[in-house]
């Protein structure tokens, strides 16, 4: 949960669960089911739009650099919706997950039609936003997909899996198959956030992962090299 609040024109404060900064805008989702967008101006912000999106917690919101006025948001009921700040329009995306879609992401920065969703229901889905009747692929990895971060290449993802630690997954070219590359089972608490940090060395495949835990308030740092795993992962798939 993001420890911040947004004050609206009616001086109400909203408990923010997710923020997504993009250029000079910030999309946010709230514990009361709301979704909105602010524009940053000097040391303050202007509320551009606010939607009463759901009766349930809105866990995640994302937008894409190619269309910053459009956002995708998910809620505790398992719904995913599309929001357009230009028209104040809400579109139903899907209700495929059984419940609790807590993670949305764009796997590819050059493709704003591909969205990934993950949830409490131990389901991971990939969607073509131009046709949302059903996902182009879905997986049941066996753990909660609380949050996903994507490496900049090779279709490799870092998953924060709450009581199961963190996983690094490798997907094939069309996201139809995947292999589990690494399971980091620490900290021994709920892992809500794992972030990817590039290590500035001569090795372009070296990364450092930061994983944080909830109850014991620990930060774990561990290393990952995409180059060393690449051949083994491709052989498995």
XYZ file of C-alpha atoms in Angstrom:
237
model
C 0.000 0.000 0.000
C 1.291 3.433 -0.912
C 1.371 5.691 2.146
C 0.086 8.884 0.623
C -3.172 10.690 0.032
C -4.746 12.847 -2.641
C -6.807 15.879 -1.723
C -9.681 16.649 -4.085
C -11.495 19.882 -4.834
C -13.925 19.002 -2.034
C -11.008 18.748 0.431
C -11.538 15.010 0.849
C -8.468 12.847 1.368
C -8.265 9.544 -0.475
C -6.265 6.556 0.762
C -4.078 5.648 -2.204
C -3.228 1.996 -2.880
C -1.353 2.387 -6.168
C 0.349 5.192 -8.081
C 1.669 5.176 -11.637
C 3.764 8.212 -12.661
C 3.983 8.783 -16.400
C 5.591 11.917 -17.856
C 3.979 14.881 -16.053
C 0.931 12.879 -14.935
C 0.279 10.470 -12.076
C -2.535 7.944 -12.173
C -3.710 6.622 -8.797
C -6.183 4.097 -7.377
C -7.746 4.145 -3.921
C -8.995 1.932 -1.110
C -12.551 3.148 -1.731
C -12.490 1.892 -5.333
C -11.650 5.181 -7.006
C -9.293 5.890 -9.887
C -7.929 9.274 -10.883
C -5.183 11.268 -12.513
C -3.297 14.378 -11.437
C -0.985 16.652 -13.407
C 2.223 17.783 -11.734
C 2.819 21.547 -11.669
C 5.947 22.887 -9.956
C 5.732 21.664 -6.332
C 2.036 20.794 -6.423
C -0.544 19.031 -8.581
C -3.866 19.593 -10.324
C -6.581 16.961 -10.177
C -7.398 16.230 -13.842
C -9.977 13.479 -13.426
C -11.484 11.215 -10.781
C -13.662 8.150 -11.335
C -15.841 6.258 -8.866
C -14.722 3.018 -10.392
C -15.683 0.203 -8.036
C -17.260 -0.733 -4.711
C -14.103 -2.689 -3.926
C -10.463 -1.736 -3.362
C -8.727 -0.681 -6.587
C -5.409 -2.448 -6.155
C -3.502 -1.484 -9.286
C -3.486 1.128 -12.040
C -1.182 1.418 -15.083
C -0.857 3.583 -18.168
C 1.348 3.500 -21.258
C 3.700 6.207 -22.630
C 1.880 6.059 -25.975
C -1.493 6.902 -24.417
C -1.017 8.637 -21.066
C -4.649 9.763 -20.849
C -5.847 6.148 -20.774
C -5.369 3.855 -17.779
C -6.201 0.285 -16.812
C -7.211 -0.433 -13.215
C -8.152 -3.579 -11.296
C -10.095 -4.254 -8.117
C -10.603 -6.757 -5.319
C -13.662 -8.236 -7.052
C -11.503 -9.375 -9.980
C -12.572 -6.766 -12.536
C -10.335 -4.805 -14.905
C -11.600 -1.526 -16.356
C -10.349 1.103 -18.812
C -10.422 4.815 -17.928
C -10.113 7.723 -20.352
C -9.298 11.072 -18.717
C -10.203 12.972 -21.893
C -13.822 11.812 -21.994
C -14.390 10.688 -18.360
C -15.415 7.354 -19.854
C -15.186 3.999 -18.036
C -15.168 0.790 -20.084
C -15.511 -2.724 -18.692
C -12.416 -4.667 -19.694
C -13.023 -8.114 -18.208
C -14.103 -10.167 -15.217
C -11.968 -13.230 -15.934
C -10.145 -13.533 -12.604
C -12.135 -15.149 -9.810
C -11.186 -12.358 -7.398
C -8.480 -9.938 -6.324
C -6.581 -8.584 -9.356
C -3.748 -6.863 -7.495
C -1.227 -6.453 -10.335
C -1.379 -4.899 -13.807
C 1.625 -4.245 -16.039
C 2.805 -3.646 -19.604
C 5.345 -6.375 -20.477
C 6.672 -4.424 -23.480
C 7.283 -0.680 -23.545
C 6.819 -0.608 -27.323
C 3.434 -2.365 -27.235
C 0.473 -0.629 -25.596
C -1.910 -3.423 -26.662
C -0.407 -6.079 -24.375
C -1.379 -6.060 -20.688
C -0.497 -8.574 -17.973
C -2.727 -9.193 -14.936
C -2.098 -11.173 -11.764
C -4.066 -11.782 -8.624
C -4.896 -13.377 -5.297
C -6.510 -16.218 -7.261
C -3.040 -17.517 -8.237
C -3.689 -16.651 -11.891
C -1.461 -14.790 -14.343
C -2.998 -13.599 -17.637
C -1.863 -11.829 -20.799
C -4.361 -9.712 -22.727
C -4.611 -8.119 -26.146
C -6.525 -4.951 -25.271
C -8.113 -4.874 -28.732
C -9.984 -8.122 -28.004
C -10.704 -8.783 -24.326
C -13.237 -11.628 -24.424
C -10.555 -13.950 -23.112
C -6.805 -13.719 -22.427
C -4.312 -14.736 -25.087
C -2.748 -16.966 -22.413
C -3.154 -17.714 -18.720
C -1.118 -19.560 -16.122
C -1.709 -20.864 -12.605
C 1.757 -20.587 -11.029
C 0.555 -21.771 -7.605
C 1.100 -18.543 -5.674
C -0.340 -15.056 -5.351
C 0.840 -12.673 -8.067
C 0.895 -9.522 -5.941
C 3.169 -7.419 -8.149
C 5.154 -7.812 -11.373
C 8.202 -5.941 -12.624
C 9.608 -6.515 -16.110
C 13.236 -6.593 -17.162
C 13.945 -4.366 -20.145
C 14.507 -7.289 -22.520
C 14.224 -11.065 -22.977
C 10.608 -11.277 -21.651
C 11.719 -11.910 -18.078
C 9.491 -10.937 -15.137
C 10.024 -10.503 -11.406
C 7.010 -11.557 -9.314
C 6.346 -10.561 -5.693
C 4.428 -13.554 -4.346
C 3.565 -12.489 -0.749
C 3.970 -15.599 1.456
C 5.934 -17.447 -1.255
C 8.809 -14.979 -1.653
C 9.878 -13.760 -5.114
C 10.091 -15.515 -8.465
C 11.797 -14.734 -11.754
C 9.901 -16.103 -14.751
C 10.938 -16.360 -18.404
C 8.282 -16.317 -21.134
C 8.482 -17.402 -24.747
C 8.069 -15.053 -27.703
C 4.248 -15.051 -27.644
C 3.719 -15.479 -23.875
C 2.282 -18.965 -24.368
C 4.839 -20.803 -22.219
C 6.985 -19.912 -19.243
C 9.800 -21.316 -17.142
C 10.634 -20.604 -13.521
C 14.182 -19.284 -13.463
C 14.714 -18.435 -9.797
C 12.782 -18.721 -6.562
C 14.081 -16.453 -3.804
C 12.228 -17.623 -0.681
C 13.291 -14.801 1.643
C 12.389 -12.690 3.570
C 10.348 -15.124 5.660
C 7.358 -12.816 5.676
C 4.873 -11.346 3.198
C 6.790 -9.998 0.187
C 4.713 -7.171 -1.239
C 7.399 -5.444 -3.281
C 10.436 -6.504 -5.286
C 12.200 -3.991 -7.521
C 14.785 -4.341 -10.292
C 17.942 -2.216 -10.093
C 20.429 -2.138 -12.957
C 24.017 -2.721 -11.892
C 26.326 -0.332 -13.760
C 29.161 -2.635 -14.788
C 30.614 -3.859 -18.056
C 28.145 -6.745 -17.837
C 24.861 -5.503 -19.318
C 23.010 -8.554 -17.942
C 23.678 -7.896 -14.248
C 20.840 -6.779 -11.994
C 20.286 -6.349 -8.283
C 16.880 -7.197 -6.827
C 15.460 -5.435 -3.762
C 12.781 -7.393 -1.883
C 10.873 -6.017 1.096
C 8.793 -7.856 3.684
C 5.745 -6.776 5.645
C 5.749 -8.058 9.223
C 9.502 -8.117 9.921
C 10.248 -4.908 7.926
C 13.333 -6.311 6.187
C 15.055 -5.330 2.951
C 16.860 -8.107 1.066
C 19.307 -7.437 -1.792
C 20.157 -10.245 -4.189
C 21.811 -10.486 -7.592
C 20.508 -11.833 -10.877
C 22.256 -12.228 -14.219
C 20.006 -12.680 -17.251
C 22.892 -13.760 -19.458
C 23.869 -16.774 -17.336
C 20.330 -18.109 -17.289
C 19.355 -17.352 -20.863
C 20.651 -20.539 -22.504
C 19.283 -22.851 -19.807
C 15.875 -21.186 -19.931
C 15.595 -21.391 -23.709
C 16.580 -25.064 -23.572
C 13.706 -25.730 -21.160
C 11.020 -24.041 -23.260
